[in-house]
Coordinates of C-alpha atoms (C1' of nucleotides) in Angstrom, one line a residue:
Chain A
M94 CA 0.0 0.0 0.0
I95 CA 1.3 3.4 -1.0
E96 CA 0.7 5.9 1.8
L97 CA 1.2 9.4 2.9
E98 CA 1.8 9.4 6.6
K99 CA 3.0 11.4 9.5
P100 CA 6.6 10.4 10.3
K101 CA 7.3 9.4 13.9
G102 CA 10.8 10.7 14.2
K103 CA 11.8 14.3 14.2
G104 CA 13.7 15.7 11.2
H105 CA 11.6 13.8 8.6
G106 CA 9.3 16.7 7.8
D107 CA 5.5 16.9 8.4
W108 CA 4.4 14.2 5.9
S109 CA 6.2 11.5 4.2
S110 CA 5.6 9.0 1.4
N111 CA 7.0 5.5 0.9
I112 CA 6.0 5.4 -2.8
A113 CA 9.5 4.9 -4.0
L114 CA 10.0 1.9 -1.7
K115 CA 6.8 0.4 -2.9
L116 CA 7.6 0.9 -6.6
A117 CA 11.1 -0.4 -6.4
S118 CA 10.3 -4.1 -6.9
K119 CA 7.8 -3.4 -9.7
L120 CA 10.1 -1.0 -11.6
H121 CA 13.2 -3.1 -10.9
Q122 CA 15.0 0.0 -9.9
P123 CA 16.6 0.8 -6.6
P124 CA 14.2 2.8 -4.4
Q125 CA 16.8 5.6 -3.9
A126 CA 16.9 6.3 -7.6
I127 CA 13.2 6.4 -7.9
A128 CA 12.9 8.8 -4.9
E129 CA 15.5 11.1 -6.2
F130 CA 13.9 11.2 -9.6
I131 CA 10.5 12.1 -8.1
V132 CA 12.0 14.8 -5.8
E133 CA 13.8 16.4 -8.8
N134 CA 10.7 16.4 -11.0
I135 CA 8.0 17.4 -8.5
E136 CA 6.4 20.8 -8.6
Q137 CA 6.3 22.5 -5.2
P138 CA 3.1 24.3 -4.3
G139 CA 3.2 27.3 -2.0
Y140 CA 2.3 25.6 1.2
L141 CA 5.2 23.3 1.0
D142 CA 8.5 24.4 2.3
K143 CA 10.6 21.6 0.9
V144 CA 10.5 18.2 -0.5
E145 CA 13.4 16.0 0.3
F146 CA 14.7 12.5 -0.4
A147 CA 15.9 10.4 2.5
P148 CA 17.4 7.0 2.6
P149 CA 16.3 4.2 2.2
G150 CA 13.8 5.8 -0.2
F151 CA 11.4 8.1 1.7
I152 CA 10.2 11.3 0.3
N153 CA 9.6 13.9 3.0
F154 CA 7.4 16.9 2.7
T155 CA 7.9 19.9 5.0
L156 CA 4.9 22.2 5.3
S157 CA 5.4 26.0 5.5
N158 CA 4.2 27.9 8.5
V159 CA 1.2 29.2 6.6
W160 CA -0.9 26.2 7.4
L161 CA -0.1 26.6 11.1
Y162 CA -1.4 30.2 11.0
E163 CA -4.4 29.0 9.1
S164 CA -5.2 26.3 11.6
L165 CA -5.0 28.7 14.4
A166 CA -7.3 31.1 12.6
K167 CA -9.7 28.3 12.0
L168 CA -9.8 27.4 15.7
C169 CA -10.5 31.1 16.5
R170 CA -13.5 31.0 14.1
E171 CA -14.9 27.5 15.0
R172 CA -14.1 27.5 18.7
E173 CA -15.6 24.4 20.4
V174 CA -16.4 22.6 17.1
F175 CA -12.9 23.0 15.7
G176 CA -11.8 19.6 14.3
H177 CA -15.3 18.3 14.4
I178 CA -17.0 17.0 11.3
R179 CA -20.1 19.1 11.3
K180 CA -21.9 17.6 8.3
S181 CA -23.8 14.6 9.8
S182 CA -23.0 11.3 8.1
G183 CA -26.6 10.5 8.8
E184 CA -25.4 7.1 10.1
K185 CA -27.2 6.0 13.3
V186 CA -24.9 4.5 15.9
Q187 CA -25.8 3.2 19.3
V188 CA -23.4 2.8 22.1
E189 CA -24.5 0.5 25.0
F190 CA -22.4 0.4 28.1
V191 CA -22.4 -0.2 31.9
S192 CA -25.8 -2.0 31.9
A193 CA -24.9 -3.0 35.5
N194 CA -27.4 -5.3 37.2
P195 CA -29.7 -3.2 39.4
V196 CA -29.4 -5.5 42.4
G197 CA -26.2 -4.2 43.9
P198 CA -23.6 -1.5 44.0
M199 CA -21.4 -0.8 40.9
H200 CA -17.8 -1.7 41.1
V201 CA -14.9 0.3 39.7
G202 CA -14.9 -1.7 36.5
H203 CA -18.3 -0.2 35.8
G204 CA -16.7 3.2 36.2
R205 CA -14.3 2.3 33.5
W206 CA -17.0 1.3 31.0
A207 CA -19.0 4.4 31.9
A208 CA -16.1 6.7 31.2
L209 CA -15.2 4.8 28.0
G210 CA -18.7 4.6 26.6
D211 CA -19.7 8.1 27.4
T212 CA -16.5 9.6 25.9
L213 CA -16.8 7.3 22.9
A214 CA -20.3 8.5 22.3
R215 CA -19.1 12.1 22.5
M216 CA -16.3 11.5 20.1
L217 CA -18.5 9.8 17.6
R218 CA -21.0 12.6 17.8
A219 CA -18.1 15.1 17.2
V220 CA -17.2 13.3 13.9
G221 CA -20.6 13.4 12.5
Y222 CA -22.4 10.2 13.6
E223 CA -25.9 10.3 14.9
V224 CA -25.2 8.7 18.3
S225 CA -27.5 7.4 21.0
S226 CA -26.2 6.0 24.3
E227 CA -28.1 3.3 26.1
F228 CA -28.2 1.4 29.4
Y229 CA -29.8 -2.0 29.4
I230 CA -31.5 -2.8 32.7
N231 CA -31.5 -6.4 33.7
D232 CA -34.7 -6.1 35.8
F233 CA -36.0 -9.6 35.2
G234 CA -35.2 -13.1 36.1
N235 CA -33.7 -15.2 38.7
Q236 CA -31.3 -12.7 40.2
M237 CA -34.1 -10.3 40.7
N238 CA -36.1 -12.9 42.5
I239 CA -33.2 -13.7 44.8
F240 CA -32.6 -10.0 45.4
G241 CA -36.2 -9.5 46.4
R242 CA -36.1 -12.5 48.7
S243 CA -33.0 -11.1 50.3
V244 CA -34.7 -7.8 51.0
V245 CA -37.8 -9.5 52.4
A246 CA -35.7 -11.5 54.8
R247 CA -33.8 -8.5 56.0
Y248 CA -37.1 -6.6 56.3
Q249 CA -38.5 -9.3 58.5
Q250 CA -35.3 -9.6 60.6
C251 CA -35.3 -5.8 61.1
L252 CA -38.8 -6.0 62.5
G253 CA -37.8 -8.8 64.9
V254 CA -39.4 -11.6 62.9
E255 CA -37.3 -14.7 62.6
A256 CA -36.6 -15.2 59.0
E257 CA -34.3 -17.5 57.1
F258 CA -32.0 -15.7 54.7
P259 CA -31.9 -17.2 51.2
A260 CA -29.0 -19.6 50.8
N261 CA -27.7 -17.8 47.7
G262 CA -29.0 -14.4 48.8
Y263 CA -27.2 -11.0 48.5
Q264 CA -25.1 -10.6 51.6
G265 CA -24.2 -6.9 51.4
N266 CA -25.2 -4.4 54.0
Y267 CA -26.9 -2.3 51.4
I268 CA -29.8 -4.9 51.4
I269 CA -30.3 -4.1 55.1
E270 CA -30.2 -0.4 54.3
I271 CA -32.9 -0.8 51.7
A272 CA -35.0 -2.8 54.2
K273 CA -34.6 -0.1 56.8
E274 CA -35.7 2.6 54.3
I275 CA -38.8 0.6 53.5
I276 CA -39.6 0.4 57.2
A277 CA -38.9 4.1 57.7
A278 CA -41.4 4.9 54.9
D279 CA -44.1 2.2 55.5
G280 CA -43.5 0.6 58.8
N281 CA -44.6 -3.0 59.1
K282 CA -47.6 -2.9 56.9
Y283 CA -46.3 -5.6 54.4
L284 CA -45.5 -8.1 57.2
D285 CA -48.9 -9.9 57.1
L286 CA -49.1 -10.2 53.3
P287 CA -48.5 -13.6 51.7
A288 CA -44.8 -14.4 51.2
E289 CA -45.0 -14.3 47.4
T290 CA -46.7 -11.0 47.4
Q291 CA -44.1 -9.5 49.7
V292 CA -41.3 -10.7 47.4
E293 CA -43.1 -9.3 44.4
I294 CA -43.6 -5.9 45.9
F295 CA -40.2 -5.7 47.5
T296 CA -38.4 -6.8 44.3
Q297 CA -39.9 -4.0 42.2
R298 CA -39.5 -1.4 44.9
A299 CA -35.9 -2.3 45.9
Y300 CA -34.5 -2.6 42.4
K301 CA -35.9 0.9 41.6
Q302 CA -34.1 2.2 44.6
V303 CA -30.9 0.6 43.5
L304 CA -31.4 1.9 40.0
N305 CA -32.0 5.4 41.1
N306 CA -28.8 5.3 43.2
L307 CA -27.0 4.0 40.1
K308 CA -28.4 6.8 38.0
H309 CA -27.4 9.3 40.6
I310 CA -23.8 8.1 40.7
L311 CA -23.5 8.0 36.9
T312 CA -24.9 11.6 36.7
A313 CA -22.3 12.7 39.3
M314 CA -19.7 11.2 37.0
N315 CA -21.0 13.3 34.1
V316 CA -22.1 10.2 32.3
H317 CA -25.3 10.6 30.2
F318 CA -27.6 8.0 28.7
D319 CA -30.1 8.9 26.0
N320 CA -32.2 5.8 26.8
W321 CA -32.8 3.3 29.5
F322 CA -34.1 0.0 28.2
S323 CA -36.0 -2.4 30.4
E324 CA -35.6 -6.2 30.1
Q325 CA -38.9 -6.7 31.8
W326 CA -40.6 -5.1 28.8
L327 CA -39.1 -7.7 26.4
H328 CA -40.8 -10.4 28.4
R329 CA -44.1 -8.7 29.2
S330 CA -44.8 -7.2 25.8
G331 CA -44.4 -10.5 23.9
Y332 CA -41.4 -9.1 22.0
L333 CA -39.2 -12.0 23.2
K334 CA -41.7 -14.6 21.9
E335 CA -41.9 -12.7 18.6
T336 CA -38.2 -12.8 18.3
I337 CA -38.0 -16.6 18.9
A338 CA -40.8 -17.1 16.4
E339 CA -38.7 -15.2 13.8
L340 CA -35.7 -17.4 14.5
K341 CA -37.9 -20.4 14.2
V342 CA -39.3 -19.4 10.8
K343 CA -35.7 -18.8 9.6
G344 CA -34.9 -22.4 10.6
H345 CA -32.3 -21.7 13.3
L346 CA -34.0 -23.6 16.1
Y347 CA -34.3 -27.2 17.2
E348 CA -35.4 -29.0 20.3
K349 CA -33.2 -31.3 22.4
E350 CA -33.7 -32.8 25.9
G351 CA -36.7 -30.7 26.4
A352 CA -35.0 -27.4 25.7
L353 CA -35.1 -25.1 22.7
W354 CA -31.7 -24.5 21.1
L355 CA -30.2 -21.9 18.7
K356 CA -27.8 -23.2 16.1
T357 CA -25.1 -20.6 16.8
S358 CA -22.4 -23.1 15.9
N359 CA -23.4 -22.5 12.3
F360 CA -22.1 -19.0 12.6
G361 CA -18.8 -19.2 14.4
D362 CA -19.8 -20.1 17.9
D363 CA -18.2 -23.1 19.7
K364 CA -21.5 -24.8 20.3
D365 CA -25.2 -24.3 20.2
R366 CA -27.0 -22.4 22.9
V367 CA -30.2 -22.8 24.8
L368 CA -32.9 -20.2 24.4
I369 CA -35.8 -21.8 26.3
R370 CA -34.9 -24.1 29.2
A371 CA -36.6 -27.4 29.8
N372 CA -38.6 -25.7 32.6
G373 CA -40.0 -23.3 30.0
E374 CA -38.1 -20.2 31.2
P375 CA -36.1 -18.2 28.6
T376 CA -32.4 -17.8 29.1
Y377 CA -30.7 -14.4 29.5
F378 CA -29.3 -15.0 26.0
A379 CA -32.8 -15.2 24.5
A380 CA -33.7 -11.9 26.0
D381 CA -30.5 -10.3 24.8
I382 CA -31.2 -11.5 21.3
A383 CA -34.6 -9.9 21.5
Y384 CA -33.0 -6.7 22.8
H385 CA -30.6 -6.5 20.0
R386 CA -33.3 -7.2 17.5
H387 CA -35.1 -4.2 18.9
K388 CA -32.0 -2.1 18.4
L389 CA -31.9 -3.1 14.7
E390 CA -35.6 -2.3 14.4
R391 CA -34.9 1.2 15.7
G392 CA -32.7 1.8 12.6
Y393 CA -29.1 1.7 14.0
K394 CA -26.5 0.7 11.4
K395 CA -23.8 0.2 13.9
L396 CA -24.1 -1.2 17.4
I397 CA -21.2 -0.7 19.8
N398 CA -21.3 -2.6 23.1
I399 CA -18.8 -2.3 25.9
W400 CA -18.5 -5.4 28.0
G401 CA -16.2 -6.4 30.8
A402 CA -13.6 -9.0 30.1
D403 CA -15.5 -11.5 32.2
H404 CA -18.2 -11.5 29.4
H405 CA -15.9 -12.0 26.4
G406 CA -17.0 -15.7 26.1
Y407 CA -20.4 -14.3 25.1
V408 CA -19.3 -12.4 22.1
K409 CA -19.4 -15.1 19.4
R410 CA -22.9 -16.3 20.2
M411 CA -24.2 -12.8 20.2
Q412 CA -22.7 -12.0 16.9
A413 CA -23.9 -15.3 15.5
A414 CA -27.4 -14.3 16.6
M415 CA -27.1 -10.9 14.9
V416 CA -26.3 -12.6 11.6
M417 CA -29.3 -14.9 12.0
L418 CA -31.5 -11.9 12.4
G419 CA -30.2 -10.6 9.1
A420 CA -27.8 -7.9 10.2
P421 CA -24.6 -7.3 8.2
E422 CA -21.7 -9.1 9.8
D423 CA -19.9 -6.0 11.2
T424 CA -23.1 -4.4 12.7
L425 CA -22.4 -5.5 16.2
E426 CA -19.0 -4.3 17.5
I427 CA -18.1 -5.4 21.0
I428 CA -15.4 -3.6 22.9
I429 CA -14.0 -5.8 25.7
G430 CA -12.7 -3.8 28.5
Q431 CA -10.1 -5.4 30.8
L432 CA -10.7 -5.1 34.5
V433 CA -9.4 -2.4 37.0
N434 CA -6.8 -3.1 39.7
L435 CA -6.9 -0.6 42.5
F436 CA -3.6 0.5 44.1
S437 CA -2.8 2.8 47.0
G438 CA 0.7 3.7 46.1
N439 CA 2.4 0.4 45.6
R440 CA 0.0 -1.6 47.7
Q441 CA -2.7 -3.3 45.7
I442 CA -6.2 -3.3 47.1
R443 CA -7.4 -6.8 46.7
M444 CA -11.1 -6.9 45.7
S445 CA -12.9 -9.8 47.2
K446 CA -16.6 -10.2 47.9
R447 CA -15.6 -13.0 50.3
T448 CA -13.3 -11.0 52.6
G449 CA -15.5 -7.9 52.2
E450 CA -12.6 -5.7 51.1
M451 CA -14.4 -4.1 48.2
V452 CA -14.3 -0.6 46.9
T453 CA -17.4 0.5 45.1
L454 CA -17.5 3.0 42.4
E455 CA -19.4 5.4 44.7
E456 CA -16.7 5.2 47.3
L457 CA -14.0 5.8 44.7
L458 CA -15.8 8.9 43.4
K459 CA -16.2 10.2 46.9
E460 CA -12.5 9.7 47.5
I461 CA -11.0 11.3 44.4
G462 CA -13.8 13.1 42.5
S463 CA -15.2 12.7 39.1
D464 CA -12.6 14.5 37.0
A465 CA -9.7 12.4 38.2
A466 CA -11.7 9.2 38.1
R467 CA -12.7 9.8 34.5
Y468 CA -9.3 10.8 33.4
F469 CA -7.7 7.7 35.0
F470 CA -10.4 5.4 33.5
L471 CA -9.7 6.8 30.1
M472 CA -5.9 6.8 30.3
R473 CA -5.3 3.3 29.0
S474 CA -6.3 1.2 26.0
P475 CA -9.4 -0.9 26.9
D476 CA -7.4 -4.0 26.1
T477 CA -5.0 -3.4 29.0
P478 CA -5.9 -4.1 32.6
L479 CA -5.9 -0.8 34.3
D480 CA -3.7 -0.2 37.3
F481 CA -5.5 2.6 39.1
D482 CA -3.4 4.4 41.8
I483 CA -5.8 6.2 44.1
E484 CA -3.0 8.1 45.8
L485 CA -1.7 9.4 42.5
A486 CA -5.2 10.4 41.4
K487 CA -5.6 12.4 44.6
S488 CA -2.2 14.0 44.5
Q489 CA -1.9 17.7 43.5
T490 CA 1.4 17.4 41.7
S491 CA 2.5 17.3 38.1
D492 CA 2.9 13.5 38.5
N493 CA -0.8 13.4 38.3
P494 CA -1.7 13.9 34.6
V495 CA -5.2 15.3 35.2
Y496 CA -3.8 18.0 37.5
Y497 CA -1.0 18.7 35.0
V498 CA -3.5 19.2 32.1
Q499 CA -6.0 21.2 34.2
Y500 CA -3.2 23.4 35.5
A501 CA -2.2 24.4 32.0
H502 CA -5.7 25.6 31.5
A503 CA -5.8 27.5 34.8
R504 CA -2.4 29.0 34.1
I505 CA -3.7 30.4 30.7
C506 CA -6.8 31.8 32.4
S507 CA -4.5 33.6 34.8
I508 CA -2.7 35.2 32.0
L509 CA -5.9 36.2 30.3
R510 CA -7.1 37.7 33.6
K511 CA -4.0 39.7 33.9
A512 CA -4.3 40.9 30.3
A513 CA -7.9 41.9 30.9
A514 CA -6.9 43.9 33.9
Q515 CA -4.6 45.9 31.5
E516 CA -7.5 46.2 29.0
V517 CA -5.9 43.8 26.6
K518 CA -8.1 41.1 25.0
P519 CA -7.1 38.2 22.7
D520 CA -8.4 38.8 19.2
G521 CA -7.6 36.0 16.8
F522 CA -9.1 38.0 13.9
K523 CA -7.0 41.1 14.3
A524 CA -3.7 39.8 15.6
N525 CA -0.9 39.3 13.2
L526 CA -0.3 35.6 13.7
E527 CA 2.7 35.6 11.5
L528 CA 4.7 37.2 14.3
L529 CA 4.6 33.8 15.9
T530 CA 7.9 32.3 14.7
A531 CA 9.7 31.1 17.8
D532 CA 10.2 27.3 18.1
P533 CA 8.0 27.0 21.2
E534 CA 5.2 28.9 19.3
L535 CA 5.5 26.8 16.2
A536 CA 5.5 23.6 18.2
L537 CA 2.4 24.6 20.0
M538 CA 0.6 25.6 16.8
R539 CA 1.7 22.3 15.2
I540 CA -0.1 20.3 18.0
I541 CA -3.2 22.4 17.6
A542 CA -3.2 21.9 13.9
E543 CA -3.0 18.1 14.4
W544 CA -6.2 18.0 16.4
P545 CA -8.7 17.3 13.6
L546 CA -6.7 14.2 12.5
I547 CA -6.2 13.0 16.1
L548 CA -10.0 13.3 16.9
K549 CA -11.0 11.5 13.7
Q550 CA -8.6 8.6 14.3
A551 CA -9.5 8.3 18.0
A552 CA -13.2 8.0 17.1
E553 CA -12.6 5.6 14.2
R554 CA -10.3 3.4 16.2
R555 CA -12.4 3.6 19.4
C556 CA -9.5 4.9 21.3
P557 CA -10.6 7.4 24.0
Y558 CA -7.1 7.2 25.6
R559 CA -5.7 9.1 22.7
L560 CA -7.5 12.1 24.1
T561 CA -5.6 11.9 27.3
Q562 CA -2.3 11.6 25.4
Y563 CA -3.2 14.6 23.2
A564 CA -4.2 16.7 26.2
E565 CA -0.9 15.9 27.9
N566 CA 1.1 16.7 24.8
L567 CA -0.7 20.0 24.4
A568 CA -0.2 20.9 28.1
T569 CA 3.5 20.0 27.9
S570 CA 3.9 22.1 24.8
F571 CA 2.1 25.0 26.4
H572 CA 4.2 24.8 29.7
F573 CA 7.4 24.9 27.6
F574 CA 6.1 27.9 25.6
Y575 CA 5.2 29.6 28.9
H576 CA 8.7 29.2 30.1
E577 CA 10.3 30.4 27.0
C578 CA 8.0 33.2 25.8
R579 CA 6.5 36.0 27.8
V580 CA 3.0 36.7 26.6
I581 CA 2.3 40.2 28.0
S582 CA 5.1 42.6 27.0
D583 CA 5.8 46.1 25.8
D584 CA 5.5 44.9 22.2
S585 CA 1.7 45.3 21.7
Q586 CA 1.7 43.5 18.3
L587 CA 3.5 40.5 19.7
T588 CA 1.4 40.6 22.8
A589 CA -1.7 40.5 20.7
A590 CA -0.4 37.5 18.6
R591 CA 0.6 35.6 21.7
L592 CA -2.6 36.3 23.5
S593 CA -4.4 34.7 20.5
L594 CA -2.1 31.7 20.7
V595 CA -2.7 31.1 24.4
D596 CA -6.4 31.8 24.2
S597 CA -6.5 29.2 21.4
T598 CA -4.6 26.8 23.5
R599 CA -7.1 27.4 26.3
M600 CA -10.0 26.6 24.0
M601 CA -8.3 23.5 22.7
L602 CA -7.6 22.2 26.2
K603 CA -11.2 22.9 27.2
N604 CA -12.5 21.1 24.1
V605 CA -10.5 18.0 24.7
L606 CA -11.3 17.9 28.4
S607 CA -15.0 18.4 27.6
L608 CA -14.9 15.4 25.2
M609 CA -13.6 13.4 28.1
G610 CA -16.4 14.8 30.4
I611 CA -13.8 16.6 32.6
G612 CA -13.9 20.1 33.8
A613 CA -11.5 22.9 32.9
P614 CA -11.0 25.0 36.0
E615 CA -10.1 28.7 35.6
K616 CA -8.2 28.8 38.9
M617 CA -6.4 26.2 40.9
Chain B
rG125 C1' -7.8 -29.1 27.1
rC126 C1' -10.2 -25.0 24.0
rG127 C1' -11.2 -19.6 23.3
rC128 C1' -10.2 -14.1 24.0
rC129 C1' -6.7 -10.5 25.9
rU130 C1' -1.8 -9.3 27.5
rG131 C1' 3.9 -9.8 27.5
rU132 C1' 8.1 -3.3 25.0
rA133 C1' 13.2 0.9 29.9
rG134 C1' 13.5 -0.3 37.2
rC135 C1' 7.6 0.8 37.3
rU136 C1' 2.9 2.2 34.4
rC137 C1' 2.0 2.3 29.4
rA138 C1' 2.0 4.1 23.8
rG139 C1' 3.6 2.3 19.1
rU140 C1' 0.7 -3.7 16.5
rU141 C1' -3.9 -2.3 8.8
rG142 C1' 5.0 -3.9 7.9
rG143 C1' 8.7 1.7 7.4
rA144 C1' 13.5 5.7 9.0
rU145 C1' 17.8 6.0 15.2
rA146 C1' 11.6 1.6 19.2
rG147 C1' 8.7 6.6 22.3
rA148 C1' 6.1 9.0 26.8
rG149 C1' 5.2 9.6 32.0
rC150 C1' 7.0 8.1 36.7
rA151 C1' 11.4 6.7 39.3
rU152 C1' 17.0 7.9 39.4
rC153 C1' 20.9 11.6 38.6
rG154 C1' 22.2 16.8 37.1
rG155 C1' 20.5 21.8 36.1
rA156 C1' 16.7 26.4 35.8
rC157 C1' 12.6 31.1 39.5
rU158 C1' 14.0 39.2 40.9
rU159 C1' 9.1 37.2 35.8
rC160 C1' 2.0 36.4 33.2
rU161 C1' 0.6 30.4 38.9
rA162 C1' 7.8 26.3 40.4
rA163 C1' 0.9 22.4 40.8
rU164 C1' 6.4 24.6 35.9
rC165 C1' 10.7 23.9 32.6
rC166 C1' 15.5 21.8 30.5
rG167 C1' 19.2 17.9 30.3
rA168 C1' 21.4 12.8 31.2
rG169 C1' 21.5 7.6 31.9
rG170 C1' 18.4 3.5 31.1
rG171 C1' 16.0 -1.7 25.9
rU172 C1' 18.4 -9.4 23.7
rC173 C1' 10.4 -5.3 22.0
rG174 C1' 8.8 -12.9 26.6
rG175 C1' 12.2 -17.1 23.7
rG176 C1' 13.1 -19.5 19.0
rG177 C1' 12.2 -20.1 13.8
rG178 C1' 10.1 -18.1 9.1
rU179 C1' 8.1 -14.3 5.2
rU180 C1' 11.1 -9.5 2.5
rC181 C1' 14.3 -4.1 0.4
rG182 C1' 12.6 -3.6 5.6
rA183 C1' 9.4 -7.0 11.4
rA184 C1' 7.7 -4.7 18.2
rU185 C1' 4.0 -5.1 14.0
rC186 C1' 2.6 -10.6 9.5
rC187 C1' 3.0 -16.5 9.8
rC188 C1' 4.5 -21.0 12.8
rU189 C1' 6.1 -22.8 17.6
rC190 C1' 7.1 -22.6 22.7
rC191 C1' 7.0 -19.9 27.6
rA192 C1' 4.5 -16.7 31.3
rG193 C1' 0.2 -14.0 33.3
rG194 C1' -5.2 -12.3 33.3
rC195 C1' -10.2 -13.7 32.0
rG196 C1' -13.8 -17.1 30.2
rC197 C1' -15.6 -21.9 28.7
rG198 C1' -23.7 -23.2 32.6
rC199 C1' -30.6 -25.2 30.6
rC200 C1' -26.3 -18.5 35.7
rA201 C1' -26.7 -13.3 34.6

RNA sequence: GCGCCUGUAGCUCAGUUGGAUAGAGCAUCGGACUUCUAAUCCGAGGGUCGGGGGUUCGAAUCCCUCCAGGCGCGCCA
């Protein structure tokens, strides 16, 4: 493949082409000769500073500063949508994430999926997709029943009634809290109802309470969902049955040992899977197929799901089911997020339900705040288990990348405040940007000019962590500039130009942080 | 046993649709404030890219094989 790319190393220009290397074998000529021939015969347009040959056969293009000034001017015009693709592609994309069971507290892994999914949705929106984010509520089935029974048992115990706690019940203290809240609101009025009625009432009531708490936490994390989809609806509306009927018509079902099976092994799965158990109850998988069929019916062309690594074994069967429903093969894209390991400095905090040492997402947020949490959750590729150092996230030093980036923003605001006090305002339209010729200035502008490409690639490759990398590069470049170049000086022309540059940098930092759902403080 | 992910500097990680001398942060060592925020900046050292084989002008990247770690392999969700 012949490509134009951004060279990694310094001293190779702004763009480079490997065309001579690719042509060498076809033309039976050494790549150097081809490259030299091209360089000698190419016409140089005005925005190119130079075109050079470099061994073993690369052709390097160096852009003139004009495009840097143009990029800066563009940022001044477009402000928060700089680098965005504003013309909608019209393609409907759905991102589903977190979807935590509403029967217990969220763990820190959920925080990671929340930050990833929410940021991915924002990025996709920025590059022109019509995006909807969604949370699937598993408010049906066995676990709900066990959950309800656990609450009933605690309710009775709290009222002094001897009650046996379900063998596989939920042990956590939050169950007792829920029971106490019910008592606080309604006293003992449910005590004399038939056992099954109690379970039914408590299940619905308690899960809504957990769900509300979960929504509250996600909102505090600045995570937004466009839609909340209930599993109960799939069962009660008959949509699940309809889905199974469709699969039957298409010939993908068979009966064996009293159960109803789906032939997923025909489409890449290791083995076939049960949809309806011998006892007549549908499996979780059956409901999930119905759910995804509903997504298709709503017109989404691309479905992105973020799942924890503990669910990766589920991927093939789900994709097989999508194909059976008639969706194009690449419709369902599943991002598998590796788990989170919490550290306090060097000491790993072992998470264990058994020993009870367990840090919930809520506790983590309370400890370090939403900004730091989101930043750390986004910092690594989803493929890598995340080592999350709580002490580092809390520290107010430059070792802490979120503080480092936010500090750059606050520092610029401080300059702008000082300028304003002297009645000087940044004005990107009037300032003569061509006065910006020092290396730190050019370096800063180069990073700003790269943003549209970075954003597009980060969205296409589903890599939110590239935003943290970009933010850090931008902040570093600014701090270097700050050290080397004084913004407010006696030279009013240069002051105007530099004020435009730092104000642009400020907007850029704010834009990136905002895509990550993180605040940009004006003072620190 | 099978499947997915991972293995890159002392530590945490980028780079993996083949490209140039393998990068960054932290840590270590050495420097820089009479200044718009030192919550900052500059410099240095540090590597058999898990091991071995192969493919080619060129491999951290692709293929084969072995080793190590995480996770998963239910008519649970």
